[in-house]
mmCIF file of C-alpha atoms in Angstrom:
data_model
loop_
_atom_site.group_PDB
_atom_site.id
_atom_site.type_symbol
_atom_site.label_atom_id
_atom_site.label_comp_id
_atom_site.label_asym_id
_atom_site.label_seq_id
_atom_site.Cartn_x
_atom_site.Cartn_y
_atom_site.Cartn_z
ATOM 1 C CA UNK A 1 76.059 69.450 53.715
ATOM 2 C CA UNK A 2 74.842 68.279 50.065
ATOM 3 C CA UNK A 3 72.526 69.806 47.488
ATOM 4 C CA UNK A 4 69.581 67.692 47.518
ATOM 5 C CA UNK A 5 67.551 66.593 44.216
ATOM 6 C CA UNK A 6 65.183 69.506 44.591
ATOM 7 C CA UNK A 7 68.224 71.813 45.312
ATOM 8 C CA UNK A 8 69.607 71.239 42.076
ATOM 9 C CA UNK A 9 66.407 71.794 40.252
ATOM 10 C CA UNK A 10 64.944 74.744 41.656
ATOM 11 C CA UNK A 11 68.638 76.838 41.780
ATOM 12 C CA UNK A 12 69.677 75.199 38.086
ATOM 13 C CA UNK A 13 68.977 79.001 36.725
ATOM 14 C CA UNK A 14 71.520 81.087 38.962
ATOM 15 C CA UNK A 15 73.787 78.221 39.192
ATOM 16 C CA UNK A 16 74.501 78.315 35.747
ATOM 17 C CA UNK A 17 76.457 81.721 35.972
ATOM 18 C CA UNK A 18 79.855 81.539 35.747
ATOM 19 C CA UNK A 19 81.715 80.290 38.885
ATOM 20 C CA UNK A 20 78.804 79.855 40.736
ATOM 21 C CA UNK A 21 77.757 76.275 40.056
ATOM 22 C CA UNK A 22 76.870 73.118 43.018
ATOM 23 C CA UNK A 23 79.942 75.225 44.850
ATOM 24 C CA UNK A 24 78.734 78.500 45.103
ATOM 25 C CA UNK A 25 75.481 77.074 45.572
ATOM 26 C CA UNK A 26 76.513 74.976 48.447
ATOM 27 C CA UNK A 27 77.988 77.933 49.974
ATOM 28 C CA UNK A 28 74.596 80.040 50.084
ATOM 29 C CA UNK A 29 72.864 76.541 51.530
ATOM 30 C CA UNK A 30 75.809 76.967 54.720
ATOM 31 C CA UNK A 31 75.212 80.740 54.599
ATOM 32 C CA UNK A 32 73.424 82.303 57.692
ATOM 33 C CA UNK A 33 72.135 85.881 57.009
ATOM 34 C CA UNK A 34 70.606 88.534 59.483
ATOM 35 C CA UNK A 35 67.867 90.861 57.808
ATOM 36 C CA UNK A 36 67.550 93.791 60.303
ATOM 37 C CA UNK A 37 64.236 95.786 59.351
ATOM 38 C CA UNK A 38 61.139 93.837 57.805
ATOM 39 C CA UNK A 39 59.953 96.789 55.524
ATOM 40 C CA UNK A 40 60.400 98.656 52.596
ATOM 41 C CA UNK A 41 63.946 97.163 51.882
ATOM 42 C CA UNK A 42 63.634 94.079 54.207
ATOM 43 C CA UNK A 43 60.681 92.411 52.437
ATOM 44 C CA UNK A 44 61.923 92.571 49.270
ATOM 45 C CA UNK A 45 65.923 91.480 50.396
ATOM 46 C CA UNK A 46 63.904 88.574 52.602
ATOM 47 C CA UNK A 47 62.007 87.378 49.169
ATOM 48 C CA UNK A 48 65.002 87.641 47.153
ATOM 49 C CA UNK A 49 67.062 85.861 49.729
ATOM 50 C CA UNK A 50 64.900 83.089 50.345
ATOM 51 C CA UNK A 51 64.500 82.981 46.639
ATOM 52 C CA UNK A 52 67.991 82.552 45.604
ATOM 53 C CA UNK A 53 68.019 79.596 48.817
ATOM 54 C CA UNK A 54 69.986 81.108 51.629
ATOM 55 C CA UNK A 55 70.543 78.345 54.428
ATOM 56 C CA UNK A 56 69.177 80.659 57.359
ATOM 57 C CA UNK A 57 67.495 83.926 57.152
ATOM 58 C CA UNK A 58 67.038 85.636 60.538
ATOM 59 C CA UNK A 59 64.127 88.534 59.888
ATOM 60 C CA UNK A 60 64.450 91.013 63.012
ATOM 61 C CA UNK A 61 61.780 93.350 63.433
ATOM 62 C CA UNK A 62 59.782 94.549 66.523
ATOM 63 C CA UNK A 63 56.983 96.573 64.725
ATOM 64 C CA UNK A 64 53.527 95.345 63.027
ATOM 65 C CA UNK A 65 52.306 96.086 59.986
ATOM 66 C CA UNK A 66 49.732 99.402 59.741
ATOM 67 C CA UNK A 67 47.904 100.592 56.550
ATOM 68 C CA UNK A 68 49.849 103.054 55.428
ATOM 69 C CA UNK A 69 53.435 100.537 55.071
ATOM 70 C CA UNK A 70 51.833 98.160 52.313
ATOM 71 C CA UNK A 71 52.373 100.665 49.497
ATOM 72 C CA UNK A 72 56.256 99.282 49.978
ATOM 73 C CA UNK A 73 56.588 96.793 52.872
ATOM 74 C CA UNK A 74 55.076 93.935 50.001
ATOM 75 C CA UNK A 75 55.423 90.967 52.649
ATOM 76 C CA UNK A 76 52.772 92.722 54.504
ATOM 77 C CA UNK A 77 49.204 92.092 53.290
ATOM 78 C CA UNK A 78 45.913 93.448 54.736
ATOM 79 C CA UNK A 79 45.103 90.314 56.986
ATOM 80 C CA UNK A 80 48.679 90.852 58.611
ATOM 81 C CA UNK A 81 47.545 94.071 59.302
ATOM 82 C CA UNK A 82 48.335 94.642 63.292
ATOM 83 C CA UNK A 83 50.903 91.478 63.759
ATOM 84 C CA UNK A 84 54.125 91.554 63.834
ATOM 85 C CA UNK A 85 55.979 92.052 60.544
ATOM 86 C CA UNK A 86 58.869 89.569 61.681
ATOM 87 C CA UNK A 87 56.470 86.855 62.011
ATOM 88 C CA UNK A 88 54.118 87.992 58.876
ATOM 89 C CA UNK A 89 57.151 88.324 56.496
ATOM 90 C CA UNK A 90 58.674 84.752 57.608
ATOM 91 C CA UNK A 91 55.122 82.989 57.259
ATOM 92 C CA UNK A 92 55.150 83.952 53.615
ATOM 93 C CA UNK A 93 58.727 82.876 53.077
ATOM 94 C CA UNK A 94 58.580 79.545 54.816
ATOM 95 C CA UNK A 95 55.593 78.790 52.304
ATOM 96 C CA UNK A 96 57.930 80.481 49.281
ATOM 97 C CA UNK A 97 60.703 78.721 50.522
ATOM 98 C CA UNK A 98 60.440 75.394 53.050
ATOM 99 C CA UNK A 99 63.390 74.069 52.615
ATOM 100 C CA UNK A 100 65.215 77.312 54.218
ATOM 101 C CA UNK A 101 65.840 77.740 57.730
ATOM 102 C CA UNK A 102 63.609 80.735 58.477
ATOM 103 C CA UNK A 103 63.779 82.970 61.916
ATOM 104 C CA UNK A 104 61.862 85.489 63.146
ATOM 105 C CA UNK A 105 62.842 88.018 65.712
ATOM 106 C CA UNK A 106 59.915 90.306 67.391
ATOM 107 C CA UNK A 107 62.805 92.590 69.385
ATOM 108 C CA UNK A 108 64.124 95.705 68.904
ATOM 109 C CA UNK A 109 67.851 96.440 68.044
ATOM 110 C CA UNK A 110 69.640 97.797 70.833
ATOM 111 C CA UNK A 111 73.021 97.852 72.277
ATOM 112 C CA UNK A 112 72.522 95.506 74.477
ATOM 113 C CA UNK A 113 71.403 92.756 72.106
ATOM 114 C CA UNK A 114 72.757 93.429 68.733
ATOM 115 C CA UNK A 115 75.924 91.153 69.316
ATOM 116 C CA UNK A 116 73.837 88.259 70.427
ATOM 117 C CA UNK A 117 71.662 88.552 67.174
ATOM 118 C CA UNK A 118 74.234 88.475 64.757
ATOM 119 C CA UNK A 119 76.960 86.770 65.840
ATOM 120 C CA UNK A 120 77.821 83.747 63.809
ATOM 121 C CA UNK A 121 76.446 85.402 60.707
ATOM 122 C CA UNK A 122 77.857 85.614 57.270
ATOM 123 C CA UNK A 123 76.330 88.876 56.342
ATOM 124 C CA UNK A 124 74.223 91.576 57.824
ATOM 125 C CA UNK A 125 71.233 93.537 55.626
ATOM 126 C CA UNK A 126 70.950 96.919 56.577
ATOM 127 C CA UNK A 127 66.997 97.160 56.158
ATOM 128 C CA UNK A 128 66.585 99.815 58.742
ATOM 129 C CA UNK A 129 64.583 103.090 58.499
ATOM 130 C CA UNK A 130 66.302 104.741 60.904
ATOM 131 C CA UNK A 131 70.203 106.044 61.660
ATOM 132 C CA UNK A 132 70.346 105.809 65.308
ATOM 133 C CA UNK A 133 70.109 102.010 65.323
ATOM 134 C CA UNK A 134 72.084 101.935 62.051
ATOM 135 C CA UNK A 135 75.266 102.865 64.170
ATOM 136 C CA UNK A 136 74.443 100.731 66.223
ATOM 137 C CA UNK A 137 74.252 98.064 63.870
ATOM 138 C CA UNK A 138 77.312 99.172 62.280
ATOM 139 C CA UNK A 139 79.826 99.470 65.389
ATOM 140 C CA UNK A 140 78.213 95.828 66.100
ATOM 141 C CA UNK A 141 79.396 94.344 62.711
ATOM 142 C CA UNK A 142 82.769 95.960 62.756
ATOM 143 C CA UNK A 143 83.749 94.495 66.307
ATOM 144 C CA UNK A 144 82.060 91.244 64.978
ATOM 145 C CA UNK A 145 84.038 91.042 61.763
ATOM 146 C CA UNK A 146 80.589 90.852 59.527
ATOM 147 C CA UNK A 147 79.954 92.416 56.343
ATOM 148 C CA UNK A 148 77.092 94.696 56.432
ATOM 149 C CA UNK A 149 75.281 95.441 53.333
ATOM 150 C CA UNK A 150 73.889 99.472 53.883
ATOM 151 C CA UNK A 151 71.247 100.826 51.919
ATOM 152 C CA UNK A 152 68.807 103.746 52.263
ATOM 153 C CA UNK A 153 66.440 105.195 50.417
ATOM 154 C CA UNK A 154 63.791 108.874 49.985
ATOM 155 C CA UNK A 155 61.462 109.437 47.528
ATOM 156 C CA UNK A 156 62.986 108.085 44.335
ATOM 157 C CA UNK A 157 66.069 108.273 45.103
ATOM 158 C CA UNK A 158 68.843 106.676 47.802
ATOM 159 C CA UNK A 159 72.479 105.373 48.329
ATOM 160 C CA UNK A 160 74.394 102.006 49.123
ATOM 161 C CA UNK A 161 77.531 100.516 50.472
ATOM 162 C CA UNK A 162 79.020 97.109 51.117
ATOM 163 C CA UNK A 163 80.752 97.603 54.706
ATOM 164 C CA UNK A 164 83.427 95.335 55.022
ATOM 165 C CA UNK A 165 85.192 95.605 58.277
ATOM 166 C CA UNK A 166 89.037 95.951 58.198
ATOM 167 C CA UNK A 167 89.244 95.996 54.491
ATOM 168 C CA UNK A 168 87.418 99.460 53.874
ATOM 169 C CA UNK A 169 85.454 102.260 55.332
ATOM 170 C CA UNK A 170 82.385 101.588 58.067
ATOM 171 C CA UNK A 171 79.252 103.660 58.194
ATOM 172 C CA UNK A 172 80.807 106.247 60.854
ATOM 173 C CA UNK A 173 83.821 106.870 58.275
ATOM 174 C CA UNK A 174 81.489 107.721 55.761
ATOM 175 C CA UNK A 175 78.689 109.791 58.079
ATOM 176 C CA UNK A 176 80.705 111.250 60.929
ATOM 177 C CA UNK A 177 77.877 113.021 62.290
ATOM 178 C CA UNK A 178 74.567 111.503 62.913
ATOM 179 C CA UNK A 179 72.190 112.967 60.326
ATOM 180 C CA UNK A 180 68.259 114.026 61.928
ATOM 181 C CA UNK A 181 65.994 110.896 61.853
ATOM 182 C CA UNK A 182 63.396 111.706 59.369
ATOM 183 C CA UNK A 183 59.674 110.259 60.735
ATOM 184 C CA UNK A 184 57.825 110.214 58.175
ATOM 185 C CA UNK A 185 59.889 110.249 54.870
ATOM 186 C CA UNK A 186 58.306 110.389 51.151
ATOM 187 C CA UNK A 187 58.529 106.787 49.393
ATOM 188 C CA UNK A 188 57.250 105.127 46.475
ATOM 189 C CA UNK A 189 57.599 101.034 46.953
ATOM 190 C CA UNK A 190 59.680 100.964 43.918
ATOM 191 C CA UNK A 191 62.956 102.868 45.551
ATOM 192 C CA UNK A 192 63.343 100.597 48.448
ATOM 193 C CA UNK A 193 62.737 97.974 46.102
ATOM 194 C CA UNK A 194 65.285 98.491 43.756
ATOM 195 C CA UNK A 195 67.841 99.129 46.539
ATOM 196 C CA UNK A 196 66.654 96.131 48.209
ATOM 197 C CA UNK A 197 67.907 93.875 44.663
ATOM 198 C CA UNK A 198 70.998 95.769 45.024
ATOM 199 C CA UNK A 199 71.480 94.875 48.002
ATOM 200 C CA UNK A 200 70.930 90.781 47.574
ATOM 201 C CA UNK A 201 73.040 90.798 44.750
ATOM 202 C CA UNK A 202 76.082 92.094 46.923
ATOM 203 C CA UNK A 203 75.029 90.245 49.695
ATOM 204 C CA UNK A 204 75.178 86.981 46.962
ATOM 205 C CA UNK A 205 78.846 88.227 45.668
ATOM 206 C CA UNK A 206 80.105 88.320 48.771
ATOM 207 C CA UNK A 207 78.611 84.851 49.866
ATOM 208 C CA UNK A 208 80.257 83.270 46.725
ATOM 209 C CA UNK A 209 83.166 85.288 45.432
ATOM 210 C CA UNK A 210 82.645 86.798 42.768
ATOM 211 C CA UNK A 211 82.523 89.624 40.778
ATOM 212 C CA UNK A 212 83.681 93.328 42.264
ATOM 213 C CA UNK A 213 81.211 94.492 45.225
ATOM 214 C CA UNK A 214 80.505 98.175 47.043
ATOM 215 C CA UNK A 215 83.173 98.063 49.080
ATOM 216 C CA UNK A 216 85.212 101.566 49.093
ATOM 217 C CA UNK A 217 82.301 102.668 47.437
ATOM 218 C CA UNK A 218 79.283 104.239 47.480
ATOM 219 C CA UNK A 219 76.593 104.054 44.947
ATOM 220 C CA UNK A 220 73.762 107.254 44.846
ATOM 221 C CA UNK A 221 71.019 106.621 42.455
ATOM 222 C CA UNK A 222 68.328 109.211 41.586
ATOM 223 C CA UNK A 223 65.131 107.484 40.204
ATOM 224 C CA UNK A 224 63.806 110.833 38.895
ATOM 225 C CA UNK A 225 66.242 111.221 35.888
ATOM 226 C CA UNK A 226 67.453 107.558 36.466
ATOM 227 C CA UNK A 227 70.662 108.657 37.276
ATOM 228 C CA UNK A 228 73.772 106.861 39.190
ATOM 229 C CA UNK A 229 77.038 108.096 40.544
ATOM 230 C CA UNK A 230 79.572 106.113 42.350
ATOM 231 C CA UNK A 231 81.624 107.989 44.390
ATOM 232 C CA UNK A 232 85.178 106.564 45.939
ATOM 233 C CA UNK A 233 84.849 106.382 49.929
ATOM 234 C CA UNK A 234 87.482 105.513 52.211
ATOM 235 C CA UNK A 235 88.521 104.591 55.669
ATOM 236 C CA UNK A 236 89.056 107.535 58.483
ATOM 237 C CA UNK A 237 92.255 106.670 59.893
ATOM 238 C CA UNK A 238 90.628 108.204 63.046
ATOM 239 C CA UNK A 239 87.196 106.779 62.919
ATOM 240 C CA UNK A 240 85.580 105.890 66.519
ATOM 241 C CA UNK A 241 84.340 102.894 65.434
ATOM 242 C CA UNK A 242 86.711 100.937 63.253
ATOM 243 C CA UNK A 243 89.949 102.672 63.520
ATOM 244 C CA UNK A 244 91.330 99.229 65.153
ATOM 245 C CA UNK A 245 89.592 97.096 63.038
ATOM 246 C CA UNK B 1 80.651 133.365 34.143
ATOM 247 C CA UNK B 2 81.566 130.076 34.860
ATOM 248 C CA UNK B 3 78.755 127.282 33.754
ATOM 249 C CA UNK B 4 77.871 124.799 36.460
ATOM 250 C CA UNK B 5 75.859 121.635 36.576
ATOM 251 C CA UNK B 6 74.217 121.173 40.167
ATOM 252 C CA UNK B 7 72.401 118.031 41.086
ATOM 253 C CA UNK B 8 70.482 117.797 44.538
ATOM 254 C CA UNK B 9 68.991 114.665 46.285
ATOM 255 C CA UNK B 10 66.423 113.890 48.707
ATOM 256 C CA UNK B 11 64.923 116.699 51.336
ATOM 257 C CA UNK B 12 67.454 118.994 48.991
ATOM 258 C CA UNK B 13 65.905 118.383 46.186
ATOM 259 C CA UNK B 14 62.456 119.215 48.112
ATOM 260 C CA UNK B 15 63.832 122.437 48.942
ATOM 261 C CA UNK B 16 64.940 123.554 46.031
ATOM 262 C CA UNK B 17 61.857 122.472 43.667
ATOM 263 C CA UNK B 18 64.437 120.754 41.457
ATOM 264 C CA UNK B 19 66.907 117.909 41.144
ATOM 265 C CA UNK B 20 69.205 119.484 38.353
ATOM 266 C CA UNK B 21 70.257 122.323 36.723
ATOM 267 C CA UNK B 22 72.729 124.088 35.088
ATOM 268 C CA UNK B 23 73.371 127.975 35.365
ATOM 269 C CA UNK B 24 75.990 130.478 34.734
ATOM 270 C CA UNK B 25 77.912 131.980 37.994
ATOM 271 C CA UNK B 26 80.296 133.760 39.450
ATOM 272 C CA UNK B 27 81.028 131.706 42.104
ATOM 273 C CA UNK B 28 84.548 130.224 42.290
ATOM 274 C CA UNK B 29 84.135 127.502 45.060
ATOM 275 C CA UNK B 30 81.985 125.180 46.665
ATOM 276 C CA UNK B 31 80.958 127.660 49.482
ATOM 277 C CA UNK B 32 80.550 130.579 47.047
ATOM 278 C CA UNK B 33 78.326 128.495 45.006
ATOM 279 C CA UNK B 34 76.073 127.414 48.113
ATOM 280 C CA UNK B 35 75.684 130.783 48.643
ATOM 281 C CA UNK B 36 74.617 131.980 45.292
ATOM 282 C CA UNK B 37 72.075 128.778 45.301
ATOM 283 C CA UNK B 38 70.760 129.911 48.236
ATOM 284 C CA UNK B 39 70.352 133.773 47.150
ATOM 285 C CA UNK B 40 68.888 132.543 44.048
ATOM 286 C CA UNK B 41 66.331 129.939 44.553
ATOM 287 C CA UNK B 42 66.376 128.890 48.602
ATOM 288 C CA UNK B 43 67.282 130.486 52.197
ATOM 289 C CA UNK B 44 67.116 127.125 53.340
ATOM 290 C CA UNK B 45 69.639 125.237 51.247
ATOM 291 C CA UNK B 46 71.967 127.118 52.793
ATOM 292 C CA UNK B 47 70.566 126.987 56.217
ATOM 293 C CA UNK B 48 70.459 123.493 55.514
ATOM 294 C CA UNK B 49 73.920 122.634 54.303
ATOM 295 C CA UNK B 50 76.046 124.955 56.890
ATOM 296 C CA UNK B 51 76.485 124.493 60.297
ATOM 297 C CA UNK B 52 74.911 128.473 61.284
ATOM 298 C CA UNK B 53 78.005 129.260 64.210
ATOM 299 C CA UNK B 54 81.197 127.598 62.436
ATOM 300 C CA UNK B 55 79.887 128.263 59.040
ATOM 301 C CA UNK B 56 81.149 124.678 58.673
ATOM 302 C CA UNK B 57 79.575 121.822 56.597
ATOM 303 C CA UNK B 58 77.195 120.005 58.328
ATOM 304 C CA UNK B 59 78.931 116.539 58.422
ATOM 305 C CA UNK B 60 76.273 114.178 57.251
ATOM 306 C CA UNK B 61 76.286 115.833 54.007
ATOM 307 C CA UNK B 62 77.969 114.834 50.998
ATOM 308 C CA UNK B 63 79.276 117.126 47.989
ATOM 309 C CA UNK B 64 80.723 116.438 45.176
ATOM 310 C CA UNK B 65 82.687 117.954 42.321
ATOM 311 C CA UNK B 66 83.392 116.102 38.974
ATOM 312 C CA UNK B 67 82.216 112.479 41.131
ATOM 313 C CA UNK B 68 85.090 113.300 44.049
ATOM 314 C CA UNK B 69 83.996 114.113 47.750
ATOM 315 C CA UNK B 70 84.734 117.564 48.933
ATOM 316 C CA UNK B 71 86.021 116.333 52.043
ATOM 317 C CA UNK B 72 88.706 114.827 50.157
ATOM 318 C CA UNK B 73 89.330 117.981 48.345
ATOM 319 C CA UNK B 74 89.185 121.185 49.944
ATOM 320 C CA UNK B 75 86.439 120.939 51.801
ATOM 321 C CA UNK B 76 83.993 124.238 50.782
ATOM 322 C CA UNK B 77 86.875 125.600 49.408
ATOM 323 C CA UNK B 78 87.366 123.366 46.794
ATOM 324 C CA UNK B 79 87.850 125.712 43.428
ATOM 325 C CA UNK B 80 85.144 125.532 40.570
ATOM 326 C CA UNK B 81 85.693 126.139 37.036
ATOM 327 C CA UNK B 82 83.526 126.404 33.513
ATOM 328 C CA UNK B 83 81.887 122.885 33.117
ATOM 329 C CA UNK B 84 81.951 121.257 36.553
ATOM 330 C CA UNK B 85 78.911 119.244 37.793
ATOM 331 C CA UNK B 86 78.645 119.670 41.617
ATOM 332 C CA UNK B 87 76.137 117.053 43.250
ATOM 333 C CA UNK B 88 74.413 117.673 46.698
ATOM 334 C CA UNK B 89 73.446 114.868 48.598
ATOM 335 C CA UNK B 90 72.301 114.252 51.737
ATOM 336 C CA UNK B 91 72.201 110.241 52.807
ATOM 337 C CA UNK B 92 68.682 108.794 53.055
ATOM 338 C CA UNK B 93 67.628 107.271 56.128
ATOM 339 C CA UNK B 94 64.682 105.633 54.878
ATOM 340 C CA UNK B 95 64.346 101.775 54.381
#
């Protein structure tokens, strides 16, 4: 694979950071990625992603857009209104973007299916709004050896963490018990927006190698007094899910 | 009395009307200080924190004193002193 003429033009900006370069460019042209959730963080992460020219972007979502998402869910606009925000979100991109490889997925995430939709992939987005099929994701990516980039968000305020099987703790380690699905949670667009930057940028790191990402980690930001803390997580020598790993 | 820094997250922070504050107490651990929050200001923070039968922590939850997780601490019986800054949070599920 080669960067072509176009390649090198429209990526000159971010390839200009240290150790990034044709190389680490190159590297995000073979990357595939799996975005799982097309809404408040998977729009933005999709944009971003195509943006920064991600080789294949797999956008899995069974729901449609409604009214009330477009405050957040920005790759939803009022004549997508009732299709499928998999296939809305991946229209816009391939016009953003036509020289990615762009997929979209109209299914839901289940056990049975998860391994088939991400094996093969470099990294996983965590762009889900809810934490039953975030396990579920999660004990997928561990037994598939795929970084998972988790983020999720209330109101102003949410948390993230780069899970990176075998090398530090999963999602189970760091929420042994399932916490009660929330239906309809407060959210400005802004929150899962932010996260959604956050989580691109690991999700580039990782691709590349560089710089010092989430892993062992976990990052709680509170938009209302723009505060962060980081707090050290680690692996549960126990854990159900990744204690083999 | 002891000075401590709280700062709550999410549906917590919903409960409690707040996100942070700092108050003077004479609670000496993590589960004494739940309790005078919840005496105080909420019922519910408790109700929402504590598991009712084992009077365990609910195990979603995180806490943390001085930036360190309970859990690896001693649990709610982790000691406070003058000047800590205990954050409650519970994870968000939204996205």
């Amino acid at each position: 694979m080669k960067l072509s003429m176009s390649d090198l033009e429209r990526y000159n900006r971010q390839m200009l950071m240290p150790n990034w370069g044709e190389e680490g460019q190159l590297k995000l042209k073979s990357a595939k990625i799996v975005v799982a959730g097309a809404g408040g963080l998977g729009c933005p992460v999709s944009l971003y992603l195509a943006a920064a020219g991600i080789g294949r972007l797999t956008v899995i979502d069974r729901e449609k857009y409604e009214l009330s998402n477009l405050n957040r869910q920005v790759l939803g606009w009022p004549k997508d209104l009732g299709k499928s925000k998999a296939e809305s979100s991946v229209e816009k991109l391939r016009a953003f973007n036509p020289n990615i490889d762009l997929n979209a997925l109209v299914v839901n995430l289940t056990e049975n299916n998860v391994h088939d939709l991400i094996h093969g992939s470099n990294v996983v987005i965590d762009a889900l709004d809810n934490w039953k099929t975030r396990f579920i994701l999660n004990e997928a990516c561990v037994k598939e050896k795929i970084p998972l980039i988790h983020a999720g968000i209330y109101g102003l305020s949410g948390q993230i963490t780069t899970i990176y099987p075998g090398k530090g703790p999963c999602l189970r380690c760091i929420i042994p018990e399932t916490p009660p699905e929330v239906k309809r949670f407060p959210v400005l667009g802004a929150t899962p927006g932010f996260f959604a930057m956050l989580q691109v940028m690991e999700a580039m790191k990782l691709i590349i190698g560089i710089g010092e990402s989430l892993i062992g980690r976990l990052l709680l930001f509170n938009g209302e007094d723009m505060n962060f803390n980081s707090i050290e997580i680690n692996r549960n020598p126990n854990c159900t899910v990744c204690k083999d790993a | 009395m002891p000075r401590i820094a709280i700062q709550v997250f999410a549906s917590l922070r919903e409960i409690l009307g707040f996100n942070r504050l700092e108050f003077e107490t004479p609670a000496t651990t993590v589960a004494q200080l739940i309790d005078f929050i919840s005496v105080k200001y909420k019922p519910e923070f408790s109700e929402r924190l504590i598991e009712s039968k084992t009077t365990h922590l609910k195990k979603y939850h995180k806490i943390l004193v001085n930036g360190r997780d309970i859990e690896f601490l001693e649990n709610l019986d982790t000691r406070l002193k003058d000047g800590d800054e205990v954050v409650f949070f519970p994870p968000a599920g939204g996205g």
